[in-house]
PDB file of C-alpha atoms in Angstrom:
ATOM      1  CA  HIS A   1      -0.266  -3.314 -19.965  1.00 67.00           C
ATOM      2  CA  VAL A   2      -1.427  -4.890 -16.564  1.00 75.00           C
ATOM      3  CA  GLN A   3      -5.062  -5.419 -15.730  1.00 85.00           C
ATOM      4  CA  LEU A   4      -6.711  -6.301 -12.556  1.00 90.00           C
ATOM      5  CA  VAL A   5     -10.427  -7.497 -13.313  1.00 92.00           C
ATOM      6  CA  GLU A   6     -12.681  -7.986 -10.053  1.00 94.00           C
ATOM      7  CA  SER A   7     -15.876 -10.371  -9.908  1.00 95.00           C
ATOM      8  CA  GLY A   8     -18.211 -11.881  -7.128  1.00 97.00           C
ATOM      9  CA  GLY A   9     -19.991  -9.132  -5.548  1.00 96.00           C
ATOM     10  CA  GLY A  10     -23.528  -9.034  -4.726  1.00 97.00           C
ATOM     11  CA  SER A  11     -26.086  -8.506  -2.040  1.00 98.00           C
ATOM     12  CA  VAL A  12     -26.446 -10.726   1.028  1.00 98.00           C
ATOM     13  CA  GLN A  13     -27.771 -10.539   4.218  1.00 98.00           C
ATOM     14  CA  ALA A  14     -25.948  -9.642   7.275  1.00 98.00           C
ATOM     15  CA  GLY A  15     -24.207 -13.084   8.524  1.00 98.00           C
ATOM     16  CA  GLY A  16     -24.220 -14.187   4.536  1.00 98.00           C
ATOM     17  CA  SER A  17     -20.956 -14.782   3.068  1.00 98.00           C
ATOM     18  CA  LEU A  18     -19.798 -13.784  -0.479  1.00 98.00           C
ATOM     19  CA  THR A  19     -16.134 -14.477  -2.528  1.00 98.00           C
ATOM     20  CA  LEU A  20     -14.378 -11.922  -4.243  1.00 98.00           C
ATOM     21  CA  SER A  21     -11.944 -12.782  -7.041  1.00 97.00           C
ATOM     22  CA  CYS A  22      -9.627 -10.450  -8.816  1.00 95.00           C
ATOM     23  CA  THR A  23      -7.272 -11.732 -11.814  1.00 91.00           C
ATOM     24  CA  ALA A  24      -4.372 -10.235 -12.844  1.00 86.00           C
ATOM     25  CA  SER A  25      -2.944  -9.928 -16.603  1.00 81.00           C
ATOM     26  CA  GLY A  26       0.613  -9.149 -16.273  1.00 68.00           C
ATOM     27  CA  LYS A  27       2.989  -8.821 -13.486  1.00 59.00           C
ATOM     28  CA  PHE A  28       1.268 -11.033 -10.634  1.00 55.00           C
ATOM     29  CA  ILE A  29       4.054 -13.043 -10.009  1.00 52.00           C
ATOM     30  CA  SER A  30       6.805 -10.471  -9.662  1.00 63.00           C
ATOM     31  CA  ALA A  31       4.372  -8.548  -7.620  1.00 77.00           C
ATOM     32  CA  ASN A  32       5.671  -7.485  -3.750  1.00 87.00           C
ATOM     33  CA  CYS A  33       1.894  -7.003  -2.711  1.00 92.00           C
ATOM     34  CA  MET A  34      -1.373  -7.665  -4.136  1.00 92.00           C
ATOM     35  CA  GLY A  35      -4.576  -6.789  -1.839  1.00 95.00           C
ATOM     36  CA  TRP A  36      -8.114  -5.590  -1.319  1.00 97.00           C
ATOM     37  CA  PHE A  37      -9.233  -2.190  -0.207  1.00 98.00           C
ATOM     38  CA  ARG A  38     -12.846  -0.513   0.113  1.00 97.00           C
ATOM     39  CA  GLN A  39     -13.907   2.826  -1.280  1.00 95.00           C
ATOM     40  CA  SER A  40     -17.450   5.043  -1.369  1.00 90.00           C
ATOM     41  CA  PRO A  41     -17.125   8.081  -3.017  1.00 87.00           C
ATOM     42  CA  GLY A  42     -16.018  11.137  -0.965  1.00 88.00           C
ATOM     43  CA  LYS A  43     -14.753   8.665   1.632  1.00 89.00           C
ATOM     44  CA  GLU A  44     -11.254   7.666   2.678  1.00 90.00           C
ATOM     45  CA  ARG A  45      -9.592   4.242   0.854  1.00 92.00           C
ATOM     46  CA  GLU A  46      -9.636   1.480   3.664  1.00 95.00           C
ATOM     47  CA  GLY A  47      -7.568  -1.290   2.880  1.00 96.00           C
ATOM     48  CA  VAL A  48      -8.845  -4.737   3.878  1.00 98.00           C
ATOM     49  CA  ALA A  49      -6.590  -7.442   3.448  1.00 98.00           C
ATOM     50  CA  ALA A  50      -3.369  -7.899   1.628  1.00 96.00           C
ATOM     51  CA  ILE A  51      -0.691  -9.896   0.839  1.00 94.00           C
ATOM     52  CA  TYR A  52       3.190  -9.588   0.985  1.00 93.00           C
ATOM     53  CA  PHE A  53       4.487 -12.102  -1.509  1.00 87.00           C
ATOM     54  CA  GLY A  54       8.046 -11.903  -0.325  1.00 80.00           C
ATOM     55  CA  ARG A  55       7.299 -12.403   3.443  1.00 85.00           C
ATOM     56  CA  ASP A  56       4.568 -14.759   3.018  1.00 80.00           C
ATOM     57  CA  THR A  57       2.424 -12.647   5.377  1.00 92.00           C
ATOM     58  CA  ILE A  58      -1.137 -11.555   5.005  1.00 96.00           C
ATOM     59  CA  TYR A  59      -2.519  -8.210   6.674  1.00 97.00           C
ATOM     60  CA  TYR A  60      -6.006  -7.577   7.605  1.00 98.00           C
ATOM     61  CA  HIS A  61      -8.076  -4.960   9.024  1.00 97.00           C
ATOM     62  CA  ASP A  62      -9.026  -5.233  12.484  1.00 97.00           C
ATOM     63  CA  ALA A  63     -12.507  -4.613  11.145  1.00 97.00           C
ATOM     64  CA  VAL A  64     -12.231  -8.059   8.917  1.00 98.00           C
ATOM     65  CA  LYS A  65     -10.145 -10.293  11.458  1.00 98.00           C
ATOM     66  CA  GLY A  66     -11.910 -13.672  11.994  1.00 98.00           C
ATOM     67  CA  ARG A  67     -14.251 -12.969   8.856  1.00 98.00           C
ATOM     68  CA  PHE A  68     -12.378 -12.470   6.104  1.00 98.00           C
ATOM     69  CA  THR A  69      -9.641 -14.790   4.393  1.00 98.00           C
ATOM     70  CA  LEU A  70      -7.523 -13.914   1.439  1.00 97.00           C
ATOM     71  CA  SER A  71      -5.800 -16.291  -0.517  1.00 95.00           C
ATOM     72  CA  TYR A  72      -4.400 -16.956  -3.796  1.00 92.00           C
ATOM     73  CA  ASP A  73      -3.684 -19.045  -6.644  1.00 91.00           C
ATOM     74  CA  TYR A  74      -0.381 -18.498  -8.575  1.00 83.00           C
ATOM     75  CA  THR A  75      -1.302 -20.742 -11.480  1.00 87.00           C
ATOM     76  CA  LEU A  76      -4.268 -19.009 -12.234  1.00 88.00           C
ATOM     77  CA  ASN A  77      -3.055 -15.253 -11.557  1.00 86.00           C
ATOM     78  CA  THR A  78      -5.821 -15.009  -9.071  1.00 91.00           C
ATOM     79  CA  ILE A  79      -6.494 -13.818  -5.453  1.00 94.00           C
ATOM     80  CA  TYR A  80      -9.290 -13.854  -3.883  1.00 97.00           C
ATOM     81  CA  LEU A  81     -11.392 -12.499  -0.584  1.00 98.00           C
ATOM     82  CA  GLN A  82     -13.823 -15.337   1.478  1.00 98.00           C
ATOM     83  CA  MET A  83     -16.132 -12.682   3.253  1.00 98.00           C
ATOM     84  CA  ASN A  84     -17.720 -14.430   6.045  1.00 98.00           C
ATOM     85  CA  SER A  85     -20.229 -13.112   8.887  1.00 98.00           C
ATOM     86  CA  LEU A  86     -20.808 -10.043   6.812  1.00 98.00           C
ATOM     87  CA  LYS A  87     -22.225  -7.063   8.492  1.00 98.00           C
ATOM     88  CA  PRO A  88     -24.160  -3.798   7.144  1.00 97.00           C
ATOM     89  CA  GLU A  89     -20.723  -2.026   7.749  1.00 96.00           C
ATOM     90  CA  ASP A  90     -19.129  -3.781   5.226  1.00 97.00           C
ATOM     91  CA  SER A  91     -21.067  -2.426   2.549  1.00 96.00           C
ATOM     92  CA  ASP A  92     -19.180  -0.797  -0.111  1.00 96.00           C
ATOM     93  CA  MET A  93     -17.173  -1.156  -3.730  1.00 97.00           C
ATOM     94  CA  TYR A  94     -14.640  -3.546  -3.012  1.00 97.00           C
ATOM     95  CA  TYR A  95     -11.290  -3.247  -5.362  1.00 97.00           C
ATOM     96  CA  CYS A  96      -8.361  -5.169  -6.005  1.00 95.00           C
ATOM     97  CA  ALA A  97      -4.917  -3.379  -6.315  1.00 94.00           C
ATOM     98  CA  TYR A  98      -0.896  -3.773  -6.016  1.00 92.00           C
ATOM     99  CA  CYS A  99       0.037  -2.310  -2.864  1.00 93.00           C
ATOM    100  CA  SER A 100       3.269  -1.224  -0.952  1.00 90.00           C
ATOM    101  CA  THR A 101       5.107  -3.219   1.054  1.00 88.00           C
ATOM    102  CA  ASN A 102       4.700  -0.888   3.793  1.00 89.00           C
ATOM    103  CA  TYR A 103       2.410  -2.349   7.278  1.00 89.00           C
ATOM    104  CA  PRO A 104      -0.451  -1.813   7.015  1.00 93.00           C
ATOM    105  CA  PRO A 105      -0.247  -1.599   3.208  1.00 94.00           C
ATOM    106  CA  LEU A 106      -0.737   1.629   0.835  1.00 94.00           C
ATOM    107  CA  PHE A 107      -2.566   0.881  -2.469  1.00 94.00           C
ATOM    108  CA  GLY A 108      -2.370   1.667  -5.999  1.00 91.00           C
ATOM    109  CA  ASP A 109      -5.517   1.932  -8.392  1.00 89.00           C
ATOM    110  CA  GLY A 110      -7.584  -1.033  -8.190  1.00 89.00           C
ATOM    111  CA  GLY A 111      -9.661  -2.477 -11.193  1.00 87.00           C
ATOM    112  CA  GLN A 112     -13.269  -1.096 -11.970  1.00 92.00           C
ATOM    113  CA  GLY A 113     -14.475  -2.761  -8.634  1.00 95.00           C
ATOM    114  CA  THR A 114     -17.186  -5.153  -7.171  1.00 96.00           C
ATOM    115  CA  GLN A 115     -20.107  -3.809  -5.066  1.00 97.00           C
ATOM    116  CA  VAL A 116     -20.845  -5.758  -1.546  1.00 97.00           C
ATOM    117  CA  THR A 117     -24.078  -4.802  -0.431  1.00 97.00           C
ATOM    118  CA  VAL A 118     -25.029  -6.421   3.213  1.00 98.00           C
ATOM    119  CA  SER A 119     -28.687  -5.799   4.609  1.00 97.00           C
TER     120      SER A 119
END
């Protein structure tokens, strides 16, 4: 059973930074794509960033390019999302999930999520 556990959310002022972490148990190394999406109740899922392991390529949504950085650590089965220069519009629930190899990626179901609030 694959489990994804997100952490690192919180409340910050505009211009601040947060780092999200997602630790996977199971098939991290054999995954083709893994990343982050954000979603509020009743709204569309928005892909934020994803890494395509086979291509060593990282996708970023235009809204976060230059501000967010996705990184990964195979030894810890963990991916990270460093979020800098946060804006109020970045406020949302962030989820870690496996994704398809489409570009932009299509995300599967995430973990329990972590809340990011920017004021």
